[in-house]
Structures are given as C-alpha cells and as structure tokens.
PDB file of C-alpha atoms in Angstrom:
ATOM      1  CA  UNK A   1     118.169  83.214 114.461  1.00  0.00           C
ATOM      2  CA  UNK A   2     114.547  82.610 113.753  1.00  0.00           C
ATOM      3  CA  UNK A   3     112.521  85.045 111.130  1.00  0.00           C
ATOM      4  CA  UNK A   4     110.460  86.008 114.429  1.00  0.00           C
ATOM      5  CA  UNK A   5     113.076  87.033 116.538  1.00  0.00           C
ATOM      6  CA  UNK A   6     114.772  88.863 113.539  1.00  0.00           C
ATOM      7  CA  UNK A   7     111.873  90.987 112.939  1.00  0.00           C
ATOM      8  CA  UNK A   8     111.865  91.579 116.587  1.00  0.00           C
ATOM      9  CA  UNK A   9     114.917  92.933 116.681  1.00  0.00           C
ATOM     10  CA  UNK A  10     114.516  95.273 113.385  1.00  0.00           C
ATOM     11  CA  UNK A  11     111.186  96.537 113.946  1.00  0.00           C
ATOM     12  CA  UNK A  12     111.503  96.877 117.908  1.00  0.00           C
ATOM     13  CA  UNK A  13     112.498  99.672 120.022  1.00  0.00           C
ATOM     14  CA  UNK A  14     111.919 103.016 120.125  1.00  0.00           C
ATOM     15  CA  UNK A  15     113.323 104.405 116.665  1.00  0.00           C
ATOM     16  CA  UNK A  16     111.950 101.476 114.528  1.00  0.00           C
ATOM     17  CA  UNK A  17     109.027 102.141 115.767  1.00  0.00           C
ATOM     18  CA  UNK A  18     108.617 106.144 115.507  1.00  0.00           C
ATOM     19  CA  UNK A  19     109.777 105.031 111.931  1.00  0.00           C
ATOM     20  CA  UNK A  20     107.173 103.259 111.063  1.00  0.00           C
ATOM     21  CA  UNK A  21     104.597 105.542 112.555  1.00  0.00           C
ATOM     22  CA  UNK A  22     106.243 108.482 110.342  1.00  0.00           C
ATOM     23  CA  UNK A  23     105.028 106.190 107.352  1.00  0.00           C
ATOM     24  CA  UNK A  24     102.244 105.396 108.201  1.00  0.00           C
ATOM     25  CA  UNK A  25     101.544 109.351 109.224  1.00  0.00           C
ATOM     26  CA  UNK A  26     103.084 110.587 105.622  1.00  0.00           C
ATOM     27  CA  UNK A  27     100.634 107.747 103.606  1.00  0.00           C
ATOM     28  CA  UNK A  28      97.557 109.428 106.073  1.00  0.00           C
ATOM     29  CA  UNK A  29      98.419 113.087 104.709  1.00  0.00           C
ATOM     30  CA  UNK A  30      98.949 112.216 101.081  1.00  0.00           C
ATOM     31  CA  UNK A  31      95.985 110.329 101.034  1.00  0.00           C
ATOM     32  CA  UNK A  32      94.015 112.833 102.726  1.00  0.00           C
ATOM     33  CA  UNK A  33      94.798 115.663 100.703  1.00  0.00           C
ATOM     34  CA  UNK A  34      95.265 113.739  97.683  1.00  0.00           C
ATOM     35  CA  UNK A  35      91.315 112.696  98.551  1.00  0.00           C
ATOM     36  CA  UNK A  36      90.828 115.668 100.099  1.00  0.00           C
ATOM     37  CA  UNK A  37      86.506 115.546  98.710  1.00  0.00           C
ATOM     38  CA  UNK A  38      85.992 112.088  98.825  1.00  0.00           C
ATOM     39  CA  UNK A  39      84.840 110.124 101.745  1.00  0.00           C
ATOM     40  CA  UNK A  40      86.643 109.371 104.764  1.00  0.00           C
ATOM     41  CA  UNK A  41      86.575 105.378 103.533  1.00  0.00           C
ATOM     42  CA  UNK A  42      88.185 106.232 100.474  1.00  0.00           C
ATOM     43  CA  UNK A  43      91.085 108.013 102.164  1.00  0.00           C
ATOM     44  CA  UNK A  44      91.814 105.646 104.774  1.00  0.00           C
ATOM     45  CA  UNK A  45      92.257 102.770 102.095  1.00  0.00           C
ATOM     46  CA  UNK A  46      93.765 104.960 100.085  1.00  0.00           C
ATOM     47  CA  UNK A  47      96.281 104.938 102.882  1.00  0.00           C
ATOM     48  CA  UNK A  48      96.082 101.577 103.742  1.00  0.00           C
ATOM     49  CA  UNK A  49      97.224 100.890  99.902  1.00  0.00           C
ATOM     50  CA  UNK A  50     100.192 103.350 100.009  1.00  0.00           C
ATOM     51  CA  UNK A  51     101.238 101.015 103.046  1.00  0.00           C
ATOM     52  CA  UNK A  52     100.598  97.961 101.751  1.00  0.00           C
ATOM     53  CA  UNK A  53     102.867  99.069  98.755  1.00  0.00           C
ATOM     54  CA  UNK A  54     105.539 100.261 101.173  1.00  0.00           C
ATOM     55  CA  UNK A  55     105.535  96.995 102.353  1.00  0.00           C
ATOM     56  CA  UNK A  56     105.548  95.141  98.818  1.00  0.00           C
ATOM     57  CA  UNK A  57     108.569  97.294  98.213  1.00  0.00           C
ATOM     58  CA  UNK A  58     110.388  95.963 101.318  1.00  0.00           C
ATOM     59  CA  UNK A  59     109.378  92.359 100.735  1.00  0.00           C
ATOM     60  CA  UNK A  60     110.931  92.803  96.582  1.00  0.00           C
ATOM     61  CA  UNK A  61     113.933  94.800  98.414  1.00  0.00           C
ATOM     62  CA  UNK A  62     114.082  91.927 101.196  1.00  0.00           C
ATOM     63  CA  UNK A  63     113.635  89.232  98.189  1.00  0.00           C
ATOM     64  CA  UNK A  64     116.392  91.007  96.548  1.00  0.00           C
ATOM     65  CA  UNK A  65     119.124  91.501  99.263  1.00  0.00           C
ATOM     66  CA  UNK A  66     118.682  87.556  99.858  1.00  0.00           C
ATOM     67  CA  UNK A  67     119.547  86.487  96.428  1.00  0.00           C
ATOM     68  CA  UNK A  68     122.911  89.159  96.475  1.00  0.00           C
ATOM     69  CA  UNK A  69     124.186  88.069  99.504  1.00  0.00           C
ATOM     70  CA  UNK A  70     124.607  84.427  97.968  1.00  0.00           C
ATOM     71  CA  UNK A  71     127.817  86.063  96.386  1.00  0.00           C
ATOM     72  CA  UNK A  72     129.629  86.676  99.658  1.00  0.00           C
ATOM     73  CA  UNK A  73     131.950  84.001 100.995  1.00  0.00           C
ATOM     74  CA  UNK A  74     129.759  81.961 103.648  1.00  0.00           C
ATOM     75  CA  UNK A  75     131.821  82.605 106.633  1.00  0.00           C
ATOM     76  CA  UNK A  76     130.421  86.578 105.882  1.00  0.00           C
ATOM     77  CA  UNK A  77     127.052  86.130 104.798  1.00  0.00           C
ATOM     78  CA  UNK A  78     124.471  86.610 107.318  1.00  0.00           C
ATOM     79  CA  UNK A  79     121.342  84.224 107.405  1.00  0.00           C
ATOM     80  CA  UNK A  80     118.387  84.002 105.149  1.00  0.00           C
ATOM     81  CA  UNK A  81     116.354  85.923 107.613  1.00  0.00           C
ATOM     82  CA  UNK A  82     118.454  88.713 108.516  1.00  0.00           C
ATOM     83  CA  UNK A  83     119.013  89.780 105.143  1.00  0.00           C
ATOM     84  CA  UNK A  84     115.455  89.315 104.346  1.00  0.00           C
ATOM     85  CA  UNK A  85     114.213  91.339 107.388  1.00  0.00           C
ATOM     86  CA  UNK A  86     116.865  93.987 106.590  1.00  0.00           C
ATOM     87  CA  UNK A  87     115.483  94.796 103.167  1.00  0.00           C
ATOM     88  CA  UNK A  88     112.266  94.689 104.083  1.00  0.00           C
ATOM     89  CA  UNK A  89     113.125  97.826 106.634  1.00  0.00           C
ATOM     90  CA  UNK A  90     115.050  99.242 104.139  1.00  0.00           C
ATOM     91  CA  UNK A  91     112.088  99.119 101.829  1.00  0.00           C
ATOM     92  CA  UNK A  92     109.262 100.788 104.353  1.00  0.00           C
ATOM     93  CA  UNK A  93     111.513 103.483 104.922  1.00  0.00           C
ATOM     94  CA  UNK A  94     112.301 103.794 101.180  1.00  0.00           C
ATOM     95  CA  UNK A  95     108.494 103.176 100.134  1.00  0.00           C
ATOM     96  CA  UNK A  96     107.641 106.103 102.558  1.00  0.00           C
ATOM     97  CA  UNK A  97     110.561 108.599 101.224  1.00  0.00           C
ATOM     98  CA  UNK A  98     109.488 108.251  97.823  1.00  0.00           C
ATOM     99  CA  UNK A  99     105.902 108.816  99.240  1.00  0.00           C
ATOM    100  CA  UNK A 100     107.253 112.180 101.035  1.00  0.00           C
ATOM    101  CA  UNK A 101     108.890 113.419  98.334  1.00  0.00           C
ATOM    102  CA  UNK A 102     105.921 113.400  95.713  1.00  0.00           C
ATOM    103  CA  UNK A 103     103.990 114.772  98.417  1.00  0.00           C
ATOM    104  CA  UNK A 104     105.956 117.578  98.798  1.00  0.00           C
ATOM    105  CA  UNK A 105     106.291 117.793  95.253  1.00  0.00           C
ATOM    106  CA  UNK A 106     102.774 117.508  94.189  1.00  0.00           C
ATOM    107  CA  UNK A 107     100.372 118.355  96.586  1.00  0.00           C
ATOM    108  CA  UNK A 108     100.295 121.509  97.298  1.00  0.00           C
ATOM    109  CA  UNK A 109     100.673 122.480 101.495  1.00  0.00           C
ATOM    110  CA  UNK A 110     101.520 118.729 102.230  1.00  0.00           C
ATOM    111  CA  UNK A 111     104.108 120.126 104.969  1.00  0.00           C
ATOM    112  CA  UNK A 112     101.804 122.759 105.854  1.00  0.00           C
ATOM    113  CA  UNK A 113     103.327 125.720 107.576  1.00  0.00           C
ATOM    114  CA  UNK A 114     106.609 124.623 106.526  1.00  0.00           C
ATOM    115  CA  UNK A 115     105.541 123.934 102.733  1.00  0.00           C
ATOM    116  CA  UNK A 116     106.318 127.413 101.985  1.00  0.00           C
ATOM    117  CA  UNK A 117     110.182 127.429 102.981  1.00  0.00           C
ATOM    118  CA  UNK A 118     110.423 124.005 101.059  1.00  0.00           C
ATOM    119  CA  UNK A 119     109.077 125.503  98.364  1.00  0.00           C
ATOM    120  CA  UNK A 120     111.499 128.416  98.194  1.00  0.00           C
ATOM    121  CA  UNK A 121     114.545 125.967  98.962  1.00  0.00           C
ATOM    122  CA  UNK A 122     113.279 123.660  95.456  1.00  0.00           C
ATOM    123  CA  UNK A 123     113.217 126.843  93.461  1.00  0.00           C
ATOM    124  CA  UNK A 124     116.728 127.740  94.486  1.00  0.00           C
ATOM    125  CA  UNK A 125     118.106 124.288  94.131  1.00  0.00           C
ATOM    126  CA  UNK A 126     116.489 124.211  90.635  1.00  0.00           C
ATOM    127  CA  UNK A 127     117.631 127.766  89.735  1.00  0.00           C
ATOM    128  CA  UNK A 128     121.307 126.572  89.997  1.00  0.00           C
ATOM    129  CA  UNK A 129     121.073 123.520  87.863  1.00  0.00           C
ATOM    130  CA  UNK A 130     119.202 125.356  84.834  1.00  0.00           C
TER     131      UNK A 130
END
C-alpha cells in the first residue's frame, strides 16, 4: 500500500478526524490562555507551533516504530508506510495529551467549568501518595 492511501486510511473517517480536531482545539485553549494579553497573531501561532510540534512528535514516533519493526520476522512486519503512518497518529494524539495535561496542570480554568472538579480529583489523588 502506497504512503497516500495509508494516511487515508489512518487519518480518515469520522473518529480520526474528531481526533485531530480535539488537538488542534486543546493547542487553541492553551495558547489562548497561555497568551491570554497578547495579540490575537501571537496566539494563533502560538497554536500553530504546539501543532507543528505534535506533528514533529509523530513523525520521530513514526521514524521510530519503522526502525523497531525491522526486528520482527518479515512474514509479520507490516510495510514501511504503515508503520510510519501509525506512529505518526500515535504521536498527534500523544503530542496533544501531553499538551492537555500541562494545561490542566498549569493554567489555571483551562477546562473551565469543569476545572474545579479536576482540581479536587488531583488533590485527592496526590493526598494518597504523600
């Protein structure tokens, strides 16, 4: 299968697709409240940089998961593409956690009306390991 029709098939559909818009959504609200003074420029490339590094962590994750998979025997390895595609999914969506949890964890009503209960929940969870 072609590197086209692989991304095609990872980054198609419905649920690829509200995936990436949840990323792209959570590196909006971090940069906009991270910016929260400056300029509307400044917080849209802000945003467009938290992306971009989403996706340089996906292409280093995608990178990656090619050179492991020349261990496997080659009647079980999957193609070039396919493993490169799959990391760089994995890496987006991994890119974009990390970015959720600091922004939870640092900016203060990044959840809004929920940041509150989160709060509460990460002083409990801390309270039992300390």
């Amino acid at each position: 299968m072609s590197m086209e029709s692989e991304i095609r098939m990872r980054f198609g559909g419905f649920w690829n697709s509200l995936i990436l818009l949840f990323v792209i959504i959570i590196c909006l609200r971090f940069s906009s409240l991270e910016f929260a003074d400056e300029t509307l420029i400044k917080r849209i490339f802000c945003a467009l940089h938290l992306f971009l590094g989403c996706i340089a962590a996906g292409v280093l994750l995608g990178i990656l998961k090619i050179f492991l998979a020349f261990s496997n025997q080659t009647y079980t390895r999957a193609p070039a593409s396919a493993n490169f595609v799959r990391g760089l999914k994995y890496g987006i969506v991994a890119g974009g956690l990390l970015i959720f949890i600091v922004g939870i964890l640092q900016l203060p009503g990044f959840l809004g009306v929920f940041q509150p209960m989160i709060d509460g929940l990460l002083a409990k969870f801390t309270a039992v390991f300390v």
